[in-house]
Amino acid sequence: MVLSMYNSDQSPPCRACQMVLAYLKLPVKYIAVDTLKKDHLTEEYLKMNPQHTIPMLVDDDFILWDSHAIASYLVTKYGKDNPLYPSDPKKRAVIDQRLHFDSGILFPALRGAFEPIIYFGEKKPRPEVLEKISSAYDFMEKFLTKAWIAGDELSLADLCCVASMSSLNVVMPIDTKKYPNITAWMKRCSELDVYKKSNVPGLTAFKTLYESKL
Ligand SMILES: N[C@@H](CCC(=O)N[C@@H](CS)C(=O)NCC(=O)O)C(=O)O
């Protein structure tokens, strides 16, 4: 097995995969992709991933993109029966639902906020974007009735959602009084070794970049 991942530490979906790789203690070679320099739009990259997104995993001759697909592939292939992504159909289904929530709600809200600022010179997030973030926070608060986003155990869904949520917190700080469940969950996540090792450095770089453009 030779794993490589096309990566940028600032990218929340890349950080989610980094946390999964670190959790499973898998050796990986990171290949830096600078989207500001359009590294992801080269002919060579597009041949591998026509959707030109990062993260992209290469496992020998197998190529896979999308952080959620990568995260579940890694546990299914290399972390058999790991509680991060249990094989019990109902437990797995709830985790999948939260992963789709990240993919369909959290990350699009984040992307809608940071792209116009980082890439297109806008100076503050648009009001409709802030409304989407606020609605995403409302959903998260309701989901978080247990310690972790999919129940009593830490799962892939926590690692993916916290990469997005910690970045959304840069764009629109989470109101600790209005969102006590989110606040407690974010604290729990921030105490994980993988969060400290694989989310904090990229999150700090994302914050610095985002704030430099305001
Ligand atoms: N749903 C995808 C989103 C990936 C994504 O959009 N990544 C951004 C960086 S944070 C990217 O690749 N942007 C460049 C592009 O889409 O062309 C995932 O979870 O991997």
XYZ file of C-alpha atoms and ligand atoms in Angstrom:
234
model
C 0.000 0.000 0.000
C 1.324 3.430 -0.970
C -1.043 6.236 -0.007
C -0.663 9.795 -1.303
C -3.055 12.659 -0.826
C -3.237 15.856 -2.857
C -3.710 18.368 -0.119
C -3.826 21.892 1.194
C -3.787 22.314 4.978
C -6.082 25.342 4.703
C -8.817 23.291 3.043
C -11.393 21.933 5.541
C -12.149 18.722 3.577
C -8.395 18.032 3.365
C -8.078 18.545 7.110
C -10.951 16.089 7.690
C -9.054 13.415 5.719
C -5.817 14.255 7.499
C -7.578 13.638 10.835
C -8.891 10.267 9.621
C -5.442 9.253 8.330
C -3.874 10.296 11.647
C -6.573 8.470 13.649
C -5.915 5.263 11.716
C -2.141 5.874 11.920
C -1.779 5.329 8.181
C 1.453 6.384 6.470
C 0.729 8.906 3.734
C 2.651 11.215 1.454
C 1.036 14.662 1.189
C 1.354 16.433 -2.156
C 0.773 20.171 -1.772
C -1.806 21.745 -4.079
C -2.077 25.542 -4.084
C -5.502 26.397 -5.503
C -4.602 30.116 -5.537
C -1.843 29.193 -7.999
C -4.301 26.944 -9.894
C -2.278 23.759 -9.288
C -5.595 21.872 -9.411
C -6.337 23.040 -12.954
C -3.260 21.595 -14.666
C -3.777 19.044 -17.439
C -2.117 16.385 -15.286
C -4.442 17.029 -12.323
C -7.581 17.190 -14.478
C -6.693 13.833 -16.017
C -6.820 12.310 -12.536
C -9.742 14.347 -11.201
C -11.937 16.123 -13.770
C -13.828 17.774 -10.878
C -10.516 19.468 -9.881
C -11.110 19.305 -6.141
C -8.852 18.616 -3.205
C -8.502 16.362 -1.292
C -7.691 13.575 -3.741
C -6.371 10.231 -2.537
C -4.153 7.912 -4.549
C -3.895 4.356 -3.201
C -1.528 2.504 -5.541
C -3.439 2.812 -8.839
C -6.785 3.731 -7.255
C -7.785 7.410 -7.374
C -10.574 8.856 -5.232
C -11.762 12.379 -4.495
C -14.334 13.857 -2.111
C -13.361 13.915 1.551
C -16.401 11.916 2.683
C -15.805 9.150 0.145
C -12.108 9.128 1.066
C -12.839 8.982 4.804
C -15.232 6.034 4.520
C -12.935 4.224 2.046
C -9.978 4.521 4.436
C -11.851 3.061 7.399
C -13.543 0.357 5.326
C -10.274 -0.728 3.757
C -7.731 -0.148 6.525
C -9.661 0.182 9.787
C -11.965 -2.835 9.776
C -14.622 -2.550 12.491
C -13.131 0.702 13.717
C -15.785 2.581 15.756
C -15.135 5.613 13.542
C -17.337 3.897 10.928
C -18.990 0.789 12.396
C -20.467 -1.890 10.155
C -23.818 -1.975 12.008
C -26.247 -0.735 9.322
C -28.181 1.711 11.505
C -25.103 3.220 13.157
C -23.453 3.562 9.767
C -26.599 5.102 8.246
C -26.705 7.868 10.855
C -23.012 8.588 10.261
C -23.665 8.677 6.502
C -26.562 11.092 7.025
C -24.274 13.472 8.954
C -21.556 13.110 6.297
C -24.102 14.096 3.642
C -25.162 16.993 5.878
C -21.558 18.190 5.881
C -21.334 17.743 2.132
C -24.710 19.312 1.343
C -25.133 22.002 4.012
C -22.046 22.848 6.082
C -19.349 22.916 3.426
C -21.460 24.719 0.771
C -22.300 27.410 3.374
C -18.592 27.758 4.124
C -17.557 27.778 0.483
C -20.210 30.409 -0.281
C -18.656 32.575 2.423
C -14.930 32.221 1.781
C -14.702 31.898 -2.019
C -15.921 35.421 -2.881
C -13.488 36.811 -0.309
C -10.381 34.694 -0.931
C -10.679 34.397 -4.717
C -12.835 37.288 -5.945
C -11.896 40.303 -3.838
C -15.145 40.766 -1.897
C -14.611 42.315 1.500
C -17.290 40.705 3.674
C -19.599 37.700 3.510
C -22.943 38.419 1.858
C -26.057 38.520 4.124
C -27.646 35.512 2.385
C -24.493 33.489 3.099
C -24.622 34.425 6.782
C -28.268 33.292 6.847
C -27.233 29.901 5.470
C -24.537 29.577 8.120
C -26.987 30.535 10.840
C -29.460 27.899 9.631
C -26.664 25.297 9.517
C -25.779 26.141 13.150
C -29.457 25.714 14.125
C -29.477 22.219 12.594
C -26.197 21.255 14.278
C -27.498 22.398 17.662
C -30.543 20.120 17.228
C -28.497 17.119 16.065
C -26.114 17.348 19.017
C -28.301 15.688 21.665
C -25.504 13.235 22.532
C -21.762 13.661 23.043
C -20.916 13.174 19.379
C -22.659 14.164 16.166
C -23.884 10.630 15.358
C -24.425 9.363 18.907
C -22.348 8.239 21.871
C -19.199 7.399 19.914
C -16.768 9.580 18.023
C -17.185 8.870 14.296
C -16.034 9.960 10.869
C -18.922 12.422 10.897
C -17.379 14.340 13.797
C -14.036 14.653 12.033
C -15.643 15.833 8.785
C -18.181 18.178 10.406
C -15.674 19.738 12.813
C -13.291 20.605 9.984
C -16.141 22.618 8.415
C -17.564 23.968 11.685
C -14.211 25.199 13.015
C -13.739 27.067 9.725
C -17.302 28.437 9.761
C -16.517 29.710 13.254
C -13.869 31.948 11.647
C -16.423 33.424 9.235
C -19.289 33.725 11.735
C -18.329 33.100 15.375
C -20.570 30.555 17.094
C -22.703 32.217 19.776
C -21.918 30.103 22.872
C -25.158 31.113 24.656
C -27.421 30.344 21.710
C -25.577 27.131 20.812
C -24.526 25.331 24.029
C -24.545 21.873 22.405
C -22.316 22.997 19.546
C -20.007 24.775 21.980
C -19.594 21.666 24.158
C -19.057 19.444 21.090
C -16.470 21.813 19.598
C -14.592 21.738 22.915
C -14.738 17.914 22.976
C -13.428 17.766 19.407
C -10.683 20.303 20.109
C -9.331 18.021 22.847
C -8.729 15.128 20.412
C -5.087 14.499 19.534
C -5.955 14.266 15.823
C -7.696 17.656 15.982
C -4.635 19.251 17.568
C -2.260 17.607 15.102
C -4.240 17.755 11.862
C -6.871 20.494 12.161
C -5.304 23.284 14.202
C -2.345 24.192 11.925
C -4.459 24.361 8.737
C -7.304 26.127 10.533
C -4.866 28.777 11.754
C -3.542 29.207 8.205
C -7.128 29.450 6.864
C -7.987 32.112 9.479
C -4.880 34.136 8.627
C -5.603 33.978 4.891
C -9.324 34.768 5.281
C -8.748 37.684 7.635
C -5.977 39.103 5.430
C -8.539 39.501 2.638
C -11.218 41.350 4.656
N -17.264 17.883 -1.392
C -15.848 18.024 -1.645
C -15.464 19.485 -1.668
C -14.010 19.672 -2.040
C -13.701 21.114 -2.388
O -14.544 21.836 -2.932
N -12.467 21.525 -2.088
C -12.041 22.860 -2.456
C -10.930 23.334 -1.537
S -11.526 23.574 0.100
C -11.513 22.819 -3.880
O -11.025 21.799 -4.306
N -11.637 23.927 -4.613
C -11.146 24.016 -5.958
C -12.181 23.715 -7.004
O -13.306 23.256 -6.670
O -11.899 23.952 -8.165
C -15.054 17.253 -0.594
O -15.578 17.031 0.493
O -13.925 16.833 -0.884
